[in-house]
Amino acid sequence: MEATGQRFAYRCTPLTMANSTGWELLCPADIQASWNGRPAISDLIVEQDGGASNDHSFVQSHFGHGVLSFHPGYLFRTDHRWALWCRGAPNMPKDGITALDGLVETDWLPFTFTMNWLFTRPGTVRFRKGEPFCFILPLPHIDIETIRPKIVPLSDNPELEAQHAAWGASRAEFNRRLGERDLVAVNEKWQRFYLKGQSPMGPGAPQTHRIKRTMNPADALPPGRKASSGNPAPTMASSSPTVAGPCQQNIIWIASYPKSGNTWVRAFLHNLLRELSGNADSVQDINRMNEHTAWEIPARPYERVLGKSLSAASRSEIAASRPEVQRRLANGRLLPFFVKTHLCFGIDERYPTINLDATRAAIYILRNPLDVAVSYAHHANLSIDATVVNMGLSGLKTPGSERDVYEMLGSWSENVAGWVGLIDRPTLVIRYEDLLSDPVRPFGALARFLRLEPSERQLRAAIEKSSFPELSRQEKERGFIERPPTAKTFFREGRAGQWRDVLSPEQVQQVVRTHAPMMQRFGYLPPDCGISIQFKREPGDNSKLP
């Protein structure tokens, strides 16, 4: 990489990422191995630090046929269903010998493995002290069996086809200008679309885009302990926190995809509880909604569980901590209370996003994804094209910050499907549009779901005190602590059907094409969306459909 002209190898982002995705095991000494081309074990001679060696604890000829075997000297353990992919360091070819890949089931094996290299011809090879002889990468080898490859025409995804064509045309034009020694192209040297996470047209890369990776170093050995081979001791056993102790079912989740009415529902509940408690003289302050509700993402509870700052924790560690954070959150109050979340109900990094042992019930608010795209674009200060793409990304995660952990949103359809499919706890599903058109009915159903019995006057008063004009007025006068810096206002418009004035036909079709099944289930498919359900006939079949 370093020796290439102007270090141009680093322009290849996939190459750079592969080089840094995993851990290296390093030679503790200089090794020289010579093979004469014959199959016997004794036909391969190993020397260590300039002298003959038969050190079985590290490297030897064990299998014959020109196979050089390294003993890592460690017993590796990984989490359940994970294995180690063991190979030579990526993109480090070695003349005369090649590394043999192996997949080791380190989730259960009580013994270690050998890292084997095969001579490609008779001769002598050398491994210098500090040179990697093995490269390891954890792999979810059970879950990978659930993947079913699918080959489809590129034309099935017109947007992707158009982006691919735009890239091809852009690349051809750039190479033409480069060949003609165009000054701008020469100074630019190469196109940086991949490096910058950009596309020649439309939205750029999601937040998961990486151009480099920094792996966590291996934990040090405890004082007085020695590694068997003299290498640094990589610890692959899981260090993730586990859930322990009793758990109170105190959390009532108020869940939604972002910009779907979560804050509106929380404001209503606070105002309703004020009405029922006789404290109805004033309106609930939107910046003081922590009496009956909490949020699951603040950093401090996670840092207590992790024992370190968020910046020092991996996403896998954060995901593993989530059930314990929720357990402590549930046990921290004597009575049930509400917790806001945008988490997708499911699995993140092999850990549940929602601790059902801490869960009493759930309220899920969903909104037409066409309107969500408009509102979320303003909220995140992104283009609508980029927002539409993000809403369709499976397993989408927010970036997180020093103050808040990331949230695993999933796609809009995944988020909806996860919560509406929850059968282990009482769950109420509310449509945002119903809250707008006839608020008394859905808000009344919400009160009954929570076993509250407001009078009609109390219900209507709570609804009025939580209206969009009231929430917007408070934000204008005092601000709103939950407004992200990317948004000009949190309570922007709050109406249904705004997508008809904003979205292009192509954007509408992309949303519908991505989310049609879930949109149809909840009555969101517009009659003029350009997407229809068609029955396929065999050629020559003129029979009438029922």
PDB file of C-alpha atoms in Angstrom, residues 128-370:
ATOM      1  CA  ARG A 128       9.946 -11.652  10.503  1.00  0.00           C
ATOM      2  CA  LYS A 129       9.362 -10.939  14.183  1.00  0.00           C
ATOM      3  CA  GLY A 130       6.230  -8.778  14.432  1.00  0.00           C
ATOM      4  CA  GLU A 131       4.907  -9.946  11.045  1.00  0.00           C
ATOM      5  CA  PRO A 132       1.309 -11.243  11.134  1.00  0.00           C
ATOM      6  CA  PHE A 133       0.981 -15.000  10.695  1.00  0.00           C
ATOM      7  CA  CYS A 134      -2.778 -15.104  11.315  1.00  0.00           C
ATOM      8  CA  PHE A 135      -5.694 -12.720  10.854  1.00  0.00           C
ATOM      9  CA  ILE A 136      -8.948 -13.370  12.740  1.00  0.00           C
ATOM     10  CA  LEU A 137     -12.440 -12.019  12.155  1.00  0.00           C
ATOM     11  CA  PRO A 138     -15.601 -12.961  14.108  1.00  0.00           C
ATOM     12  CA  LEU A 139     -18.398 -14.188  11.824  1.00  0.00           C
ATOM     13  CA  PRO A 140     -22.093 -14.939  12.571  1.00  0.00           C
ATOM     14  CA  HIS A 141     -21.757 -18.320  10.882  1.00  0.00           C
ATOM     15  CA  ILE A 142     -25.200 -19.645  11.887  1.00  0.00           C
ATOM     16  CA  ASP A 143     -27.203 -16.570  10.867  1.00  0.00           C
ATOM     17  CA  ILE A 144     -25.405 -16.457   7.528  1.00  0.00           C
ATOM     18  CA  GLU A 145     -27.268 -19.628   6.543  1.00  0.00           C
ATOM     19  CA  THR A 146     -30.522 -17.641   6.533  1.00  0.00           C
ATOM     20  CA  ILE A 147     -29.334 -15.504   3.618  1.00  0.00           C
ATOM     21  CA  ARG A 148     -30.861 -16.432   0.272  1.00  0.00           C
ATOM     22  CA  PRO A 149     -29.069 -14.860  -2.703  1.00  0.00           C
ATOM     23  CA  LYS A 150     -31.375 -13.463  -5.353  1.00  0.00           C
ATOM     24  CA  ILE A 151     -30.525 -12.433  -8.924  1.00  0.00           C
ATOM     25  CA  VAL A 152     -32.846  -9.832 -10.447  1.00  0.00           C
ATOM     26  CA  PRO A 153     -32.566  -7.530 -13.471  1.00  0.00           C
ATOM     27  CA  LEU A 154     -31.156  -4.117 -12.665  1.00  0.00           C
ATOM     28  CA  SER A 155     -34.191  -2.677 -14.438  1.00  0.00           C
ATOM     29  CA  ASP A 156     -36.349  -3.886 -11.527  1.00  0.00           C
ATOM     30  CA  ASN A 157     -34.899  -0.978  -9.554  1.00  0.00           C
ATOM     31  CA  PRO A 158     -35.175   2.011 -11.912  1.00  0.00           C
ATOM     32  CA  GLU A 159     -33.663   4.429  -9.414  1.00  0.00           C
ATOM     33  CA  LEU A 160     -30.594   2.251  -8.857  1.00  0.00           C
ATOM     34  CA  GLU A 161     -30.318   1.667 -12.605  1.00  0.00           C
ATOM     35  CA  ALA A 162     -30.378   5.425 -13.203  1.00  0.00           C
ATOM     36  CA  GLN A 163     -27.717   6.015 -10.539  1.00  0.00           C
ATOM     37  CA  HIS A 164     -25.537   3.272 -12.043  1.00  0.00           C
ATOM     38  CA  ALA A 165     -25.899   4.785 -15.514  1.00  0.00           C
ATOM     39  CA  ALA A 166     -25.052   8.237 -14.136  1.00  0.00           C
ATOM     40  CA  TRP A 167     -21.943   6.818 -12.483  1.00  0.00           C
ATOM     41  CA  GLY A 168     -20.854   5.109 -15.719  1.00  0.00           C
ATOM     42  CA  ALA A 169     -21.317   8.275 -17.733  1.00  0.00           C
ATOM     43  CA  SER A 170     -19.530  10.366 -15.105  1.00  0.00           C
ATOM     44  CA  ARG A 171     -16.596   7.955 -14.949  1.00  0.00           C
ATOM     45  CA  ALA A 172     -16.247   7.838 -18.748  1.00  0.00           C
ATOM     46  CA  GLU A 173     -16.319  11.647 -18.931  1.00  0.00           C
ATOM     47  CA  PHE A 174     -13.747  11.986 -16.148  1.00  0.00           C
ATOM     48  CA  ASN A 175     -11.399   9.474 -17.796  1.00  0.00           C
ATOM     49  CA  ARG A 176     -11.786  11.319 -21.106  1.00  0.00           C
ATOM     50  CA  ARG A 177     -10.836  14.622 -19.486  1.00  0.00           C
ATOM     51  CA  LEU A 178      -7.976  12.924 -17.649  1.00  0.00           C
ATOM     52  CA  GLY A 179      -6.683  11.511 -20.930  1.00  0.00           C
ATOM     53  CA  GLU A 180      -6.833  14.963 -22.500  1.00  0.00           C
ATOM     54  CA  ARG A 181      -4.849  16.349 -19.548  1.00  0.00           C
ATOM     55  CA  ASP A 182      -7.711  18.582 -18.448  1.00  0.00           C
ATOM     56  CA  LEU A 183      -6.249  20.665 -15.612  1.00  0.00           C
ATOM     57  CA  VAL A 184      -9.183  20.148 -13.227  1.00  0.00           C
ATOM     58  CA  ALA A 185      -9.231  16.382 -13.786  1.00  0.00           C
ATOM     59  CA  VAL A 186      -5.455  16.098 -13.441  1.00  0.00           C
ATOM     60  CA  ASN A 187      -5.506  17.996 -10.155  1.00  0.00           C
ATOM     61  CA  GLU A 188      -8.415  15.887  -8.903  1.00  0.00           C
ATOM     62  CA  LYS A 189      -6.486  12.696  -9.857  1.00  0.00           C
ATOM     63  CA  TRP A 190      -9.444  10.349  -9.350  1.00  0.00           C
ATOM     64  CA  GLN A 191     -13.149  10.422  -8.639  1.00  0.00           C
ATOM     65  CA  ARG A 192     -13.897  10.243  -4.951  1.00  0.00           C
ATOM     66  CA  PHE A 193     -17.558   9.167  -4.942  1.00  0.00           C
ATOM     67  CA  TYR A 194     -16.928   6.043  -2.837  1.00  0.00           C
ATOM     68  CA  LEU A 195     -14.420   7.737  -0.553  1.00  0.00           C
ATOM     69  CA  LYS A 196     -16.810  10.604   0.211  1.00  0.00           C
ATOM     70  CA  GLY A 197     -19.891   8.414   0.385  1.00  0.00           C
ATOM     71  CA  GLN A 198     -21.486  10.245  -2.529  1.00  0.00           C
ATOM     72  CA  SER A 199     -23.469   9.251  -5.596  1.00  0.00           C
ATOM     73  CA  PRO A 200     -23.284  11.018  -8.978  1.00  0.00           C
ATOM     74  CA  MET A 201     -26.996  11.692  -8.523  1.00  0.00           C
ATOM     75  CA  GLY A 202     -29.512  11.454  -5.748  1.00  0.00           C
ATOM     76  CA  PRO A 203     -28.734  10.737  -2.080  1.00  0.00           C
ATOM     77  CA  GLY A 204     -25.374   9.764  -0.725  1.00  0.00           C
ATOM     78  CA  ALA A 205     -24.312   6.881   1.478  1.00  0.00           C
ATOM     79  CA  PRO A 206     -26.131   6.025   4.724  1.00  0.00           C
ATOM     80  CA  GLN A 207     -24.639   6.773   8.108  1.00  0.00           C
ATOM     81  CA  THR A 208     -23.057   3.309   8.180  1.00  0.00           C
ATOM     82  CA  HIS A 209     -20.548   4.341   5.471  1.00  0.00           C
ATOM     83  CA  ARG A 210     -16.921   3.891   6.562  1.00  0.00           C
ATOM     84  CA  ILE A 211     -13.635   4.718   4.859  1.00  0.00           C
ATOM     85  CA  LYS A 212     -11.464   3.328   7.618  1.00  0.00           C
ATOM     86  CA  ARG A 213     -11.863   1.223  10.720  1.00  0.00           C
ATOM     87  CA  THR A 214     -10.153   1.223  14.099  1.00  0.00           C
ATOM     88  CA  MET A 215     -10.393  -2.098  15.907  1.00  0.00           C
ATOM     89  CA  ASN A 216     -10.295  -2.271  19.699  1.00  0.00           C
ATOM     90  CA  PRO A 217      -6.928  -3.551  20.970  1.00  0.00           C
ATOM     91  CA  ALA A 218      -6.746  -6.826  22.862  1.00  0.00           C
ATOM     92  CA  ASP A 219      -7.158  -6.648  26.618  1.00  0.00           C
ATOM     93  CA  ALA A 220      -3.914  -6.955  28.544  1.00  0.00           C
ATOM     94  CA  LEU A 221      -3.165 -10.076  30.568  1.00  0.00           C
ATOM     95  CA  PRO A 222      -3.625  -9.774  34.338  1.00  0.00           C
ATOM     96  CA  PRO A 223      -0.433  -9.190  36.359  1.00  0.00           C
ATOM     97  CA  GLY A 224       1.634 -12.319  36.787  1.00  0.00           C
ATOM     98  CA  ARG A 225       0.052 -14.137  33.843  1.00  0.00           C
ATOM     99  CA  LYS A 226       1.957 -15.003  30.656  1.00  0.00           C
ATOM    100  CA  ALA A 227       0.732 -15.808  27.179  1.00  0.00           C
ATOM    101  CA  SER A 228       1.814 -19.268  26.104  1.00  0.00           C
ATOM    102  CA  SER A 229       3.433 -18.191  22.823  1.00  0.00           C
ATOM    103  CA  GLY A 230       4.760 -14.789  23.775  1.00  0.00           C
ATOM    104  CA  ASN A 231       2.195 -12.982  21.586  1.00  0.00           C
ATOM    105  CA  PRO A 232      -0.121 -10.238  22.792  1.00  0.00           C
ATOM    106  CA  ALA A 233      -3.169 -11.995  24.209  1.00  0.00           C
ATOM    107  CA  PRO A 234      -6.276 -11.262  22.157  1.00  0.00           C
ATOM    108  CA  THR A 235      -9.405 -11.861  24.185  1.00  0.00           C
ATOM    109  CA  MET A 236     -12.333 -12.899  22.022  1.00  0.00           C
ATOM    110  CA  ALA A 237     -14.601 -13.982  24.852  1.00  0.00           C
ATOM    111  CA  SER A 238     -17.584 -11.676  25.194  1.00  0.00           C
ATOM    112  CA  SER A 239     -17.082  -8.871  27.713  1.00  0.00           C
ATOM    113  CA  SER A 240     -20.618  -7.579  27.220  1.00  0.00           C
ATOM    114  CA  PRO A 241     -22.657  -6.818  30.346  1.00  0.00           C
ATOM    115  CA  THR A 242     -25.465  -9.206  31.133  1.00  0.00           C
ATOM    116  CA  VAL A 243     -28.878  -8.653  32.666  1.00  0.00           C
ATOM    117  CA  ALA A 244     -28.968  -9.763  36.282  1.00  0.00           C
ATOM    118  CA  GLY A 245     -31.313  -9.471  39.239  1.00  0.00           C
ATOM    119  CA  PRO A 246     -35.071  -8.939  39.564  1.00  0.00           C
ATOM    120  CA  CYS A 247     -36.935  -6.829  37.048  1.00  0.00           C
ATOM    121  CA  GLN A 248     -40.121  -4.820  37.601  1.00  0.00           C
ATOM    122  CA  GLN A 249     -42.557  -4.584  34.686  1.00  0.00           C
ATOM    123  CA  ASN A 250     -42.857  -0.821  34.978  1.00  0.00           C
ATOM    124  CA  ILE A 251     -42.183   0.455  31.453  1.00  0.00           C
ATOM    125  CA  ILE A 252     -45.042   1.440  29.168  1.00  0.00           C
ATOM    126  CA  TRP A 253     -43.370   2.165  25.857  1.00  0.00           C
ATOM    127  CA  ILE A 254     -44.503   5.076  23.720  1.00  0.00           C
ATOM    128  CA  ALA A 255     -42.949   3.940  20.471  1.00  0.00           C
ATOM    129  CA  SER A 256     -42.914   5.289  16.933  1.00  0.00           C
ATOM    130  CA  TYR A 257     -40.760   5.916  13.925  1.00  0.00           C
ATOM    131  CA  PRO A 258     -39.375   9.489  14.168  1.00  0.00           C
ATOM    132  CA  LYS A 259     -41.779  12.356  13.341  1.00  0.00           C
ATOM    133  CA  SER A 260     -44.892  10.245  13.787  1.00  0.00           C
ATOM    134  CA  GLY A 261     -46.569  11.912  16.791  1.00  0.00           C
ATOM    135  CA  ASN A 262     -44.659  10.513  19.768  1.00  0.00           C
ATOM    136  CA  THR A 263     -44.240  13.892  21.492  1.00  0.00           C
ATOM    137  CA  TRP A 264     -47.896  14.774  20.854  1.00  0.00           C
ATOM    138  CA  VAL A 265     -49.062  11.604  22.613  1.00  0.00           C
ATOM    139  CA  ARG A 266     -46.725  12.185  25.546  1.00  0.00           C
ATOM    140  CA  ALA A 267     -47.998  15.757  25.931  1.00  0.00           C
ATOM    141  CA  PHE A 268     -51.586  14.482  25.930  1.00  0.00           C
ATOM    142  CA  LEU A 269     -50.852  11.897  28.609  1.00  0.00           C
ATOM    143  CA  HIS A 270     -49.212  14.467  30.853  1.00  0.00           C
ATOM    144  CA  ASN A 271     -52.108  16.879  30.448  1.00  0.00           C
ATOM    145  CA  LEU A 272     -54.626  14.078  31.028  1.00  0.00           C
ATOM    146  CA  LEU A 273     -52.903  12.999  34.234  1.00  0.00           C
ATOM    147  CA  ARG A 274     -52.894  16.636  35.380  1.00  0.00           C
ATOM    148  CA  GLU A 275     -56.622  16.814  34.721  1.00  0.00           C
ATOM    149  CA  LEU A 276     -57.269  13.607  36.647  1.00  0.00           C
ATOM    150  CA  SER A 277     -55.136  14.735  39.596  1.00  0.00           C
ATOM    151  CA  GLY A 278     -56.986  18.021  39.898  1.00  0.00           C
ATOM    152  CA  ASN A 279     -54.057  20.078  38.632  1.00  0.00           C
ATOM    153  CA  ALA A 280     -55.926  21.416  35.616  1.00  0.00           C
ATOM    154  CA  ASP A 281     -55.310  25.141  36.028  1.00  0.00           C
ATOM    155  CA  SER A 282     -52.290  25.210  33.719  1.00  0.00           C
ATOM    156  CA  VAL A 283     -50.941  23.538  30.602  1.00  0.00           C
ATOM    157  CA  GLN A 284     -48.164  20.939  30.750  1.00  0.00           C
ATOM    158  CA  ASP A 285     -44.767  22.515  30.009  1.00  0.00           C
ATOM    159  CA  ILE A 286     -43.286  20.609  27.052  1.00  0.00           C
ATOM    160  CA  ASN A 287     -39.811  21.034  28.547  1.00  0.00           C
ATOM    161  CA  ARG A 288     -40.829  19.324  31.774  1.00  0.00           C
ATOM    162  CA  MET A 289     -42.306  16.061  30.590  1.00  0.00           C
ATOM    163  CA  ASN A 290     -40.039  13.930  32.762  1.00  0.00           C
ATOM    164  CA  GLU A 291     -42.480  13.496  35.627  1.00  0.00           C
ATOM    165  CA  HIS A 292     -44.320  10.597  34.024  1.00  0.00           C
ATOM    166  CA  THR A 293     -42.128   9.879  31.007  1.00  0.00           C
ATOM    167  CA  ALA A 294     -38.461   9.189  30.306  1.00  0.00           C
ATOM    168  CA  TRP A 295     -36.280   8.515  27.282  1.00  0.00           C
ATOM    169  CA  GLU A 296     -34.160   5.418  26.904  1.00  0.00           C
ATOM    170  CA  ILE A 297     -31.130   6.897  25.115  1.00  0.00           C
ATOM    171  CA  PRO A 298     -29.271   9.259  27.548  1.00  0.00           C
ATOM    172  CA  ALA A 299     -25.601   8.339  27.860  1.00  0.00           C
ATOM    173  CA  ARG A 300     -25.152   8.250  31.624  1.00  0.00           C
ATOM    174  CA  PRO A 301     -27.157   5.062  32.401  1.00  0.00           C
ATOM    175  CA  TYR A 302     -25.276   3.239  29.635  1.00  0.00           C
ATOM    176  CA  GLU A 303     -21.906   4.463  30.885  1.00  0.00           C
ATOM    177  CA  ARG A 304     -22.731   3.160  34.366  1.00  0.00           C
ATOM    178  CA  VAL A 305     -23.460  -0.295  32.942  1.00  0.00           C
ATOM    179  CA  LEU A 306     -20.516  -0.253  30.543  1.00  0.00           C
ATOM    180  CA  GLY A 307     -18.045   1.123  33.040  1.00  0.00           C
ATOM    181  CA  LYS A 308     -16.657   3.518  30.430  1.00  0.00           C
ATOM    182  CA  SER A 309     -17.635   6.449  28.243  1.00  0.00           C
ATOM    183  CA  LEU A 310     -19.784   6.033  25.152  1.00  0.00           C
ATOM    184  CA  SER A 311     -16.905   7.137  22.949  1.00  0.00           C
ATOM    185  CA  ALA A 312     -14.882   4.138  24.174  1.00  0.00           C
ATOM    186  CA  ALA A 313     -17.714   1.633  23.644  1.00  0.00           C
ATOM    187  CA  SER A 314     -18.486  -0.286  20.476  1.00  0.00           C
ATOM    188  CA  ARG A 315     -21.996  -0.544  19.076  1.00  0.00           C
ATOM    189  CA  SER A 316     -22.049  -4.204  20.029  1.00  0.00           C
ATOM    190  CA  GLU A 317     -21.267  -3.302  23.645  1.00  0.00           C
ATOM    191  CA  ILE A 318     -23.981  -0.639  23.659  1.00  0.00           C
ATOM    192  CA  ALA A 319     -26.505  -3.076  22.199  1.00  0.00           C
ATOM    193  CA  ALA A 320     -25.552  -5.672  24.812  1.00  0.00           C
ATOM    194  CA  SER A 321     -26.024  -3.073  27.566  1.00  0.00           C
ATOM    195  CA  ARG A 322     -29.488  -2.021  26.456  1.00  0.00           C
ATOM    196  CA  PRO A 323     -31.514  -4.750  28.256  1.00  0.00           C
ATOM    197  CA  GLU A 324     -29.689  -4.043  31.519  1.00  0.00           C
ATOM    198  CA  VAL A 325     -30.166  -0.275  31.172  1.00  0.00           C
ATOM    199  CA  GLN A 326     -33.882  -0.874  30.663  1.00  0.00           C
ATOM    200  CA  ARG A 327     -34.025  -3.219  33.666  1.00  0.00           C
ATOM    201  CA  ARG A 328     -32.475  -0.551  35.878  1.00  0.00           C
ATOM    202  CA  LEU A 329     -34.794   2.053  34.372  1.00  0.00           C
ATOM    203  CA  ALA A 330     -37.827  -0.093  35.237  1.00  0.00           C
ATOM    204  CA  ASN A 331     -36.575  -0.778  38.761  1.00  0.00           C
ATOM    205  CA  GLY A 332     -35.862   2.904  39.363  1.00  0.00           C
ATOM    206  CA  ARG A 333     -39.535   3.792  39.866  1.00  0.00           C
ATOM    207  CA  LEU A 334     -42.183   2.356  42.133  1.00  0.00           C
ATOM    208  CA  LEU A 335     -45.059   2.685  39.667  1.00  0.00           C
ATOM    209  CA  PRO A 336     -45.451   2.128  35.908  1.00  0.00           C
ATOM    210  CA  PHE A 337     -44.329   5.054  33.774  1.00  0.00           C
ATOM    211  CA  PHE A 338     -43.929   5.965  30.104  1.00  0.00           C
ATOM    212  CA  VAL A 339     -40.697   5.663  28.129  1.00  0.00           C
ATOM    213  CA  LYS A 340     -40.306   7.256  24.710  1.00  0.00           C
ATOM    214  CA  THR A 341     -38.484   5.273  22.055  1.00  0.00           C
ATOM    215  CA  HIS A 342     -37.898   5.134  18.319  1.00  0.00           C
ATOM    216  CA  LEU A 343     -36.235   1.729  18.596  1.00  0.00           C
ATOM    217  CA  CYS A 344     -37.341  -0.962  16.216  1.00  0.00           C
ATOM    218  CA  PHE A 345     -38.668  -3.927  18.211  1.00  0.00           C
ATOM    219  CA  GLY A 346     -36.250  -6.686  17.265  1.00  0.00           C
ATOM    220  CA  ILE A 347     -32.604  -7.725  17.434  1.00  0.00           C
ATOM    221  CA  ASP A 348     -29.591  -5.427  17.208  1.00  0.00           C
ATOM    222  CA  GLU A 349     -26.068  -6.846  17.194  1.00  0.00           C
ATOM    223  CA  ARG A 350     -27.585 -10.157  18.414  1.00  0.00           C
ATOM    224  CA  TYR A 351     -29.243  -8.510  21.437  1.00  0.00           C
ATOM    225  CA  PRO A 352     -32.921  -7.562  21.956  1.00  0.00           C
ATOM    226  CA  THR A 353     -33.679  -3.882  21.558  1.00  0.00           C
ATOM    227  CA  ILE A 354     -36.539  -4.104  24.079  1.00  0.00           C
ATOM    228  CA  ASN A 355     -36.356  -5.877  27.440  1.00  0.00           C
ATOM    229  CA  LEU A 356     -39.748  -7.569  27.700  1.00  0.00           C
ATOM    230  CA  ASP A 357     -39.125  -8.447  31.356  1.00  0.00           C
ATOM    231  CA  ALA A 358     -39.158  -4.691  32.074  1.00  0.00           C
ATOM    232  CA  THR A 359     -42.178  -4.050  29.830  1.00  0.00           C
ATOM    233  CA  ARG A 360     -45.765  -3.720  31.035  1.00  0.00           C
ATOM    234  CA  ALA A 361     -47.366  -2.519  27.783  1.00  0.00           C
ATOM    235  CA  ALA A 362     -46.721  -0.571  24.596  1.00  0.00           C
ATOM    236  CA  ILE A 363     -48.375   2.264  22.680  1.00  0.00           C
ATOM    237  CA  TYR A 364     -47.333   2.522  19.047  1.00  0.00           C
ATOM    238  CA  ILE A 365     -48.056   5.577  16.887  1.00  0.00           C
ATOM    239  CA  LEU A 366     -47.679   5.250  13.141  1.00  0.00           C
ATOM    240  CA  ARG A 367     -47.966   7.843  10.406  1.00  0.00           C
ATOM    241  CA  ASN A 368     -48.212   7.740   6.626  1.00  0.00           C
ATOM    242  CA  PRO A 369     -44.593   7.259   5.454  1.00  0.00           C
ATOM    243  CA  LEU A 370     -45.190   9.767   2.645  1.00  0.00           C
TER     244      LEU A 370
END
